[in-house]
mmCIF file of C-alpha atoms in Angstrom:
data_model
loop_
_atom_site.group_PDB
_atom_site.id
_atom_site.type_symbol
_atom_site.label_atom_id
_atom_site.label_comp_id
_atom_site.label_asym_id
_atom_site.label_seq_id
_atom_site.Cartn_x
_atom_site.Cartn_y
_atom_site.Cartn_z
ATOM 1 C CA UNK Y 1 8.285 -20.890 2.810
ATOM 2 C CA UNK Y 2 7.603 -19.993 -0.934
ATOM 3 C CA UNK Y 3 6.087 -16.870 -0.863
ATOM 4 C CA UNK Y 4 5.605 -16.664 -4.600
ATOM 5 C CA UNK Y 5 4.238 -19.732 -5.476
ATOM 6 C CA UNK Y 6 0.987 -20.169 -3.956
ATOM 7 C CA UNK Y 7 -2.637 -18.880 -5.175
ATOM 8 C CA UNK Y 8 -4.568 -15.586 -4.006
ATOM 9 C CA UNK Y 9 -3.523 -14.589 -0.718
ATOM 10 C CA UNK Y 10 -7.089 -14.067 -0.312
ATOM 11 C CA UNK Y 11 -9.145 -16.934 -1.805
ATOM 12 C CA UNK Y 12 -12.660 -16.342 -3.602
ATOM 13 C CA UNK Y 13 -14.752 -17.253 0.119
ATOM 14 C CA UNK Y 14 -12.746 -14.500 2.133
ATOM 15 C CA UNK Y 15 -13.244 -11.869 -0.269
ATOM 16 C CA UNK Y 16 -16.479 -12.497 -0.522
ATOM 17 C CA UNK Y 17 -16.815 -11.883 3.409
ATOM 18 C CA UNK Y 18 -14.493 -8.718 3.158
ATOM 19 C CA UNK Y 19 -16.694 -7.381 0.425
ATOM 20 C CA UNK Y 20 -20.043 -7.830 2.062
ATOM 21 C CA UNK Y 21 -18.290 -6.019 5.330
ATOM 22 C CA UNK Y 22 -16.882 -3.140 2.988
ATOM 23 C CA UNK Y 23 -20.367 -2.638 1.620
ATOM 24 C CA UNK Y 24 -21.999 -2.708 4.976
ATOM 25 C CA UNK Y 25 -19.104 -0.390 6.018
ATOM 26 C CA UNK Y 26 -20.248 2.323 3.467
ATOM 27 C CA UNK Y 27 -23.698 1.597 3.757
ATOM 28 C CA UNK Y 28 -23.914 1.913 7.471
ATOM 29 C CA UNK Y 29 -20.571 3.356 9.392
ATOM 30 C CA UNK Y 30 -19.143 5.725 6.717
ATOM 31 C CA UNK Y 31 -22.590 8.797 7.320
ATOM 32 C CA UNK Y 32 -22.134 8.246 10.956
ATOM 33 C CA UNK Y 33 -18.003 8.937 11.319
ATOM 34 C CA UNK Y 34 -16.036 11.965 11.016
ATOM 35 C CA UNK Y 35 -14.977 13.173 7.563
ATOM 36 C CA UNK Y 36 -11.374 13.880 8.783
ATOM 37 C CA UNK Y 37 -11.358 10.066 7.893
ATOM 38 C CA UNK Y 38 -13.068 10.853 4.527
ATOM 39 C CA UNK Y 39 -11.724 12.261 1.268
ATOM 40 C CA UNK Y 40 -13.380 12.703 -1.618
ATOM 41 C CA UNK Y 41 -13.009 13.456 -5.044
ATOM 42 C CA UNK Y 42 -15.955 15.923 -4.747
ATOM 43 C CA UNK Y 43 -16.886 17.309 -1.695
ATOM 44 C CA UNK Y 44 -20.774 17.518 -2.815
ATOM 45 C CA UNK Y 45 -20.699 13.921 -4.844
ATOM 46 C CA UNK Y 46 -20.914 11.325 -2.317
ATOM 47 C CA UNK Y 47 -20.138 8.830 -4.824
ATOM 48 C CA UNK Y 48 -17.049 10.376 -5.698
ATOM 49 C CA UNK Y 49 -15.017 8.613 -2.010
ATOM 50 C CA UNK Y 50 -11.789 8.062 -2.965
ATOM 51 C CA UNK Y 51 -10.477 7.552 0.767
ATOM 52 C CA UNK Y 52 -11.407 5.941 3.935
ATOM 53 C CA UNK Y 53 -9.102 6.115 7.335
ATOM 54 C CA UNK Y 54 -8.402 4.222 10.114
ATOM 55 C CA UNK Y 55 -11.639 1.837 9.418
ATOM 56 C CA UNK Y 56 -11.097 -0.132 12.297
ATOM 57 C CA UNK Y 57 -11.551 2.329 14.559
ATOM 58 C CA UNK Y 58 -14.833 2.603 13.965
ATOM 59 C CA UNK Y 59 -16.151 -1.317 13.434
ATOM 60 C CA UNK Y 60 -15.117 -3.903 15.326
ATOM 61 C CA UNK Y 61 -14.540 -6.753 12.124
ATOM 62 C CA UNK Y 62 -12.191 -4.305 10.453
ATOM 63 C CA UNK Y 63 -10.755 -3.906 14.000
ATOM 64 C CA UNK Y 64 -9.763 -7.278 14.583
ATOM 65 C CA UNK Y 65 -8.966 -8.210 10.826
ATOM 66 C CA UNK Y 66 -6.157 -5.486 11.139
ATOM 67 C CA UNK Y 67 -4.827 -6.774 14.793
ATOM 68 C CA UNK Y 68 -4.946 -10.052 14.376
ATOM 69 C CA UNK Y 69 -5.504 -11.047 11.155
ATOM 70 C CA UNK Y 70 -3.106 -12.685 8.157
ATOM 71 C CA UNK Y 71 -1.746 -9.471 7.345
ATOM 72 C CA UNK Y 72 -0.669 -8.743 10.661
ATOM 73 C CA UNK Y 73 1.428 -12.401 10.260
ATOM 74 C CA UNK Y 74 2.659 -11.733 7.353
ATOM 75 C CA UNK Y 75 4.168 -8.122 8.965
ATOM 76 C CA UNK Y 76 5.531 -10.309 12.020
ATOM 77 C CA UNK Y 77 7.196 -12.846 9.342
ATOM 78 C CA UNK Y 78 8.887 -9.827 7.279
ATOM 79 C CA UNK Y 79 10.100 -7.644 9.811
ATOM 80 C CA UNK Y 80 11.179 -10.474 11.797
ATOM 81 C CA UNK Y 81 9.499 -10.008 15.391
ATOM 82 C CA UNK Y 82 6.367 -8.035 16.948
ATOM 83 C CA UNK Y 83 4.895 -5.330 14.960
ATOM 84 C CA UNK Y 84 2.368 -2.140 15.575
ATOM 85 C CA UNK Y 85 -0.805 -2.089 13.524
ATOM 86 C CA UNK Y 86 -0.679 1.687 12.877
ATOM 87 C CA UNK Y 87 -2.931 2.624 9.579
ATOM 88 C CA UNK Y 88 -5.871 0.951 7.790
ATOM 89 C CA UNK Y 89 -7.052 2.566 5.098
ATOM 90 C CA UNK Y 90 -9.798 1.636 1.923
ATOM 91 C CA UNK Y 91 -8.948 3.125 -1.309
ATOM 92 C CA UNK Y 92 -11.325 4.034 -3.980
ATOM 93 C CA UNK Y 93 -10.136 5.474 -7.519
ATOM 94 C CA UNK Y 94 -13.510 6.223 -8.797
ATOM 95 C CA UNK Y 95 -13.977 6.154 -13.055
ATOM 96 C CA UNK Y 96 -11.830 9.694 -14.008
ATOM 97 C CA UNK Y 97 -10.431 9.484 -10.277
ATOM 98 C CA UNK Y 98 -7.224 11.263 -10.150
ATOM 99 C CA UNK Y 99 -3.920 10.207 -10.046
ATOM 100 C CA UNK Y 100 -1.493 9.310 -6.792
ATOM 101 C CA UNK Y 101 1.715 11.213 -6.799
ATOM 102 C CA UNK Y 102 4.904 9.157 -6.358
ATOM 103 C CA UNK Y 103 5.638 9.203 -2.672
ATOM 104 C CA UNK Y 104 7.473 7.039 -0.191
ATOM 105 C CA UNK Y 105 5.202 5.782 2.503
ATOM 106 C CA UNK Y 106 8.502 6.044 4.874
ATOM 107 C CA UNK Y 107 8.072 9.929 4.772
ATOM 108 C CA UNK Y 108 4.942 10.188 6.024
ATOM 109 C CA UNK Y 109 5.774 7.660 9.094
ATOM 110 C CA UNK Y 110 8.977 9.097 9.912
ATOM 111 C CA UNK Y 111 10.772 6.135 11.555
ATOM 112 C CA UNK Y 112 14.122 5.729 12.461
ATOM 113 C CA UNK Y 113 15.166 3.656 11.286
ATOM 114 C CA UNK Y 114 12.413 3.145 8.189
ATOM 115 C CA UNK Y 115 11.121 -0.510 9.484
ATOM 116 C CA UNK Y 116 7.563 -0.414 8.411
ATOM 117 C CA UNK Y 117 5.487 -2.755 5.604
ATOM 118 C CA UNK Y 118 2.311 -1.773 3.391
ATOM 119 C CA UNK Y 119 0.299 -4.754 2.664
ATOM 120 C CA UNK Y 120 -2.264 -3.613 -0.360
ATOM 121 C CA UNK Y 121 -5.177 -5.878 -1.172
ATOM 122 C CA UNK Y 122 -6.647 -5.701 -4.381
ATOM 123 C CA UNK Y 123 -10.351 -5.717 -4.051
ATOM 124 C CA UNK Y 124 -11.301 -5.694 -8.155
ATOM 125 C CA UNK Y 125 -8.942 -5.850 -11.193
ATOM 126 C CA UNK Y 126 -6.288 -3.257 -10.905
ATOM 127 C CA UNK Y 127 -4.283 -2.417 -14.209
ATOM 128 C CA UNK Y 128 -3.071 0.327 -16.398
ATOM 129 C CA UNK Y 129 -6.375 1.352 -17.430
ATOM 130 C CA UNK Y 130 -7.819 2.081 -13.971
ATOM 131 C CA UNK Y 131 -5.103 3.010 -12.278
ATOM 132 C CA UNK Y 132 -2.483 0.280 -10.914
ATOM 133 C CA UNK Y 133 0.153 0.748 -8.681
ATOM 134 C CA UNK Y 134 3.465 1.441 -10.420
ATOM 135 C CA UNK Y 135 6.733 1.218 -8.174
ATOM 136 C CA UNK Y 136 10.390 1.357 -8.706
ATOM 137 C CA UNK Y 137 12.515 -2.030 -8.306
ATOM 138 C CA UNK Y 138 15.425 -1.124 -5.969
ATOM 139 C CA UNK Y 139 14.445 2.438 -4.435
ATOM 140 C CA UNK Y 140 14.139 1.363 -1.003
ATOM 141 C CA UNK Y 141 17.286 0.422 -1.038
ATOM 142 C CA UNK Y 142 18.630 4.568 -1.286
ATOM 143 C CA UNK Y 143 17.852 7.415 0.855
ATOM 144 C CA UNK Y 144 14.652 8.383 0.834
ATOM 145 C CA UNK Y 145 14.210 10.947 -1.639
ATOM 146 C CA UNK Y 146 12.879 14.831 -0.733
ATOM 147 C CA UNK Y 147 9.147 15.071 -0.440
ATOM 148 C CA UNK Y 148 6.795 18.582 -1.004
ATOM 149 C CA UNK Y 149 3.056 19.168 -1.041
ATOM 150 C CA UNK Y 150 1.202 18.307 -3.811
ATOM 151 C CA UNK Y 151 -2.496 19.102 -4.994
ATOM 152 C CA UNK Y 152 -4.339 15.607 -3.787
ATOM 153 C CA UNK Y 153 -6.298 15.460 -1.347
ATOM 154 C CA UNK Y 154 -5.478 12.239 1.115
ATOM 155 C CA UNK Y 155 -1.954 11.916 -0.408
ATOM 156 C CA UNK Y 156 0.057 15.656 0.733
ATOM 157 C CA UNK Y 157 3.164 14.802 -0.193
ATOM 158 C CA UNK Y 158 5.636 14.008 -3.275
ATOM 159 C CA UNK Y 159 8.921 13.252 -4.517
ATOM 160 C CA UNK Y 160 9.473 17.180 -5.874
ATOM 161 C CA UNK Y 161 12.275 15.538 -8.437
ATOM 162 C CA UNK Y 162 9.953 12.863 -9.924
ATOM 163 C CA UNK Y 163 10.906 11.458 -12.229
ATOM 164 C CA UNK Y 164 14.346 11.209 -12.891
ATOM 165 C CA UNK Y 165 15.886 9.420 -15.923
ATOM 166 C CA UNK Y 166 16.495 5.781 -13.711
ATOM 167 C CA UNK Y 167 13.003 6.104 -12.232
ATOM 168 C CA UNK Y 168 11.668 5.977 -15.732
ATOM 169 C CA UNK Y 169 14.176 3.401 -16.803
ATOM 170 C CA UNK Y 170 12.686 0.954 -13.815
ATOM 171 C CA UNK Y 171 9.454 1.898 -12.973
ATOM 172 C CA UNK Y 172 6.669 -1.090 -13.289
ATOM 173 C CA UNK Y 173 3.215 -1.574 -13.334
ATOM 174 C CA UNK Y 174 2.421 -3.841 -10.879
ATOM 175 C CA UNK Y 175 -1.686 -5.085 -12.297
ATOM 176 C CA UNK Y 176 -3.403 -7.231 -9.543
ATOM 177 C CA UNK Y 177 -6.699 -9.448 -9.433
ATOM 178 C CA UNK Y 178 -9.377 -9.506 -6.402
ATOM 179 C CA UNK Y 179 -7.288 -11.030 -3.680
ATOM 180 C CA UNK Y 180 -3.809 -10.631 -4.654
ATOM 181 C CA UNK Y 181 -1.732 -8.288 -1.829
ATOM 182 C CA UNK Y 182 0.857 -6.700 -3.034
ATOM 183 C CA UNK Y 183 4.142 -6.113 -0.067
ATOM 184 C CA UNK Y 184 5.809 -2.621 -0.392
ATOM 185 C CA UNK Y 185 8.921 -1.775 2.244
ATOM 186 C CA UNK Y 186 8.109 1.794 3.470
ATOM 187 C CA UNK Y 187 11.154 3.239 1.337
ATOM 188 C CA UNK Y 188 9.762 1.635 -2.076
ATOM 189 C CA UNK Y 189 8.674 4.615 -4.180
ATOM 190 C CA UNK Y 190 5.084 3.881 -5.464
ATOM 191 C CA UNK Y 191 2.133 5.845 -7.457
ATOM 192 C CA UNK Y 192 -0.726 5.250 -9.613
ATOM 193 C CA UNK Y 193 -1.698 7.093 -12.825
ATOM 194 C CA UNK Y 194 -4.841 8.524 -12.994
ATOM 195 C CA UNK Y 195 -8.226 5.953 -13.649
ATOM 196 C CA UNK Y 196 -8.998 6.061 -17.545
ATOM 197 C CA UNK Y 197 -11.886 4.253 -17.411
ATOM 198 C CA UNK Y 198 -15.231 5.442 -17.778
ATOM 199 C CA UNK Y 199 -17.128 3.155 -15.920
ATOM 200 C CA UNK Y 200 -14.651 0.803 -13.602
ATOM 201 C CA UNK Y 201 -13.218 1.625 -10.239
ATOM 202 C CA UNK Y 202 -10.239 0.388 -8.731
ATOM 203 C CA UNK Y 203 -11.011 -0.726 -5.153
ATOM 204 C CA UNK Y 204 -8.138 -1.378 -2.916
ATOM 205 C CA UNK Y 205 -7.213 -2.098 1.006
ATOM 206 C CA UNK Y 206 -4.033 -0.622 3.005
ATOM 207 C CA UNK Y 207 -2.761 -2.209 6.010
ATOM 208 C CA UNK Y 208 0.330 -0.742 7.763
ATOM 209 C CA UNK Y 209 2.392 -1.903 10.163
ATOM 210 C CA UNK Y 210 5.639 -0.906 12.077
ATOM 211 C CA UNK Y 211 8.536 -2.733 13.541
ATOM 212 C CA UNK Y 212 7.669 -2.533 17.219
ATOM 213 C CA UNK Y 213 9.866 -0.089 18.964
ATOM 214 C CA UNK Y 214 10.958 2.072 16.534
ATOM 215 C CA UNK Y 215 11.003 5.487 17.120
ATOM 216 C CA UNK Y 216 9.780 8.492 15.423
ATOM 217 C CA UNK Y 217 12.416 10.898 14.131
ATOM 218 C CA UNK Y 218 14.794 11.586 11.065
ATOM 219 C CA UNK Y 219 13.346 9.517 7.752
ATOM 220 C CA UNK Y 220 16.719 9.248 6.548
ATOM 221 C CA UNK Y 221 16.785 12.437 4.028
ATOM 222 C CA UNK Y 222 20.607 12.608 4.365
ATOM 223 C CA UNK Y 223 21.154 8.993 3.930
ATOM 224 C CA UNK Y 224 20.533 6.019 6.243
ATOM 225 C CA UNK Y 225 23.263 3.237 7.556
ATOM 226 C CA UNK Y 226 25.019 1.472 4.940
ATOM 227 C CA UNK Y 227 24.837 -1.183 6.784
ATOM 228 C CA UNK Y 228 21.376 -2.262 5.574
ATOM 229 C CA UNK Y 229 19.665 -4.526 8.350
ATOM 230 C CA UNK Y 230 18.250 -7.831 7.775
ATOM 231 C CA UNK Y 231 14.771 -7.024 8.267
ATOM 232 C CA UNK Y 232 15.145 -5.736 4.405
ATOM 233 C CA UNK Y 233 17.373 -8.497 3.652
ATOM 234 C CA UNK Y 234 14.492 -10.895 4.535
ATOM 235 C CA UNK Y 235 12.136 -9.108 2.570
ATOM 236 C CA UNK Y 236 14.298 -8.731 -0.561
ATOM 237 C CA UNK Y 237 15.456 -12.253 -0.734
ATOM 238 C CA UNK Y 238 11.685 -13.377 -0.889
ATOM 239 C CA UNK Y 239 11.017 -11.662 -3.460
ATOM 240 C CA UNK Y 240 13.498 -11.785 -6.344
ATOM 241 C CA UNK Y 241 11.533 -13.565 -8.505
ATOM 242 C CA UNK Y 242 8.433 -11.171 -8.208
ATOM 243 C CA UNK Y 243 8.517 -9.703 -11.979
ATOM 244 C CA UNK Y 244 9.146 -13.263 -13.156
ATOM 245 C CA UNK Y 245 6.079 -14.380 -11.766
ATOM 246 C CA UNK Y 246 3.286 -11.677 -11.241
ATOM 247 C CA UNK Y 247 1.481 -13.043 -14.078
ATOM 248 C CA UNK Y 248 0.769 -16.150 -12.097
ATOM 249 C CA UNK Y 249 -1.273 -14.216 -9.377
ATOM 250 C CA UNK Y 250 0.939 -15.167 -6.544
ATOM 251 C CA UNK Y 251 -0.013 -15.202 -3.181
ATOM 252 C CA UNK Y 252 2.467 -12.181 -2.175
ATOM 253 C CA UNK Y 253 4.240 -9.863 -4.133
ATOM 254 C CA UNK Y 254 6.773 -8.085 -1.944
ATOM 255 C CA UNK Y 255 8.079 -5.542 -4.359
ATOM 256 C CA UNK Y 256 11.999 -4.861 -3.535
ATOM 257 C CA UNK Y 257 14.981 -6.232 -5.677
ATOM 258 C CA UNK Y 258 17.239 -8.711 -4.676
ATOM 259 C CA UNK Y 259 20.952 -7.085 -3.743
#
């Protein structure tokens, strides 16, 4: 199965059903559920949401869409058996919204070993201007680097030593349309720059799922096996042609380099 060479993973009917039940899910769930699964940019500005958590725990359509739905296939298919739907989460980068700091998803989950996907839907046009996702070729592929707080709210931790010389020699900004979902292994080093734009948001979905099974424990600060499993094989070997073709909307990006 070409992964790269079909159209939007999500075509222009299904988004058009995901954004009505994103708009009824601010409109209607969002004052009724508990702002430890809110974040904003200002407390007092209810406009200013940057951050919703664990959506389907609070509506049944996000529920399901998360369980059972493509993305949850598309884990199964790339870490090559069952999986554990574990985080859903809506992102907002409102116009002036800060930036994300470069992280590795891995750290926060603390598996071991690190066998976990983030599938990221873009819901609008995501590029430099607003705030794209930016992510460096190859870093999953090396321990996962040492992580510290930082100063955003919904995103606590960092890489302290970000950047280093090779990150900025490899980092790429990865710009998406409505519908394209974007693949990151949970040891892929990923931010986004701050939105620039005055009057456009960046709207984006986060679906995360682990390898069923795996255990909570070390992330692999000292170094992981060398002996890299095929799980990441899989997911590299689908994807070596991503850069080549991103500007053809494919119908997954998985963003790792092929070894």
């Amino acid at each position: 199965m070409d992964l790269q060479s079909s159209p939007q993973f999500f075509n222009q009917a299904e988004m058009s059903q995901l954004l009505s039940n994103v708009e009824r899910f601010l409109a209607d769930v969002v004052p009724k559920i508990s702002t430890d699964h809110l974040f904003y940019e200002d407390k007092e500005d209810p406009t200013s949401l940057k951050q919703i958590q664990q959506m389907g725990e609070h509506d049944e359509w996000f529920a399901m869409l998360f369980n059972d739905g493509p993305f949850c296939r598309v884990a199964e298919e790339l870490l090559e058996g069952p999986v554990v739907p574990k985080f859903m989460q809506c992102f907002n980068k409102p116009p002036g919204g800060s930036a994300t700091p470069p992280h590795q998803d891995g750290f926060y989950f603390m598996l071991n070993p690190c066998e976990a996907v983030t599938t990221w839907l873009a819901l609008e046009d995501a590029d430099e201007e607003n705030g794209c996702v930016r992510y460096v070729p190859g870093s999953h592929l090396r321990p996962m680097r040492e992580h510290g707080r930082t100063k955003t709210l919904g995103f606590s931790q960092g890489i302290v030593d970000y950047p280093t010389p090779d990150d900025l020699s490899k980092e790429v900004a990865m710009q998406a349309a409505p519908g394209d979902l974007v693949v990151l292994h949970a040891k892929t080093i990923h931010r986004a720059d701050a939105n620039r734009s005055t009057v456009r948001t960046r709207k984006a979905m986060g679906f995360i799922y682990y390898s069923e099974g795996k255990r909570r424990g070390s992330c692999g600060l000292s170094g992981e096996s060398s002996a890299r499993n095929e799980v990441t094989r899989k997911a590299i070997a689908a994807t070596a042609k991503t850069l080549e073709q991103s500007s053809n909307r494919s119908r997954l990006s998985l963003q790792a380099d092929p070894l």
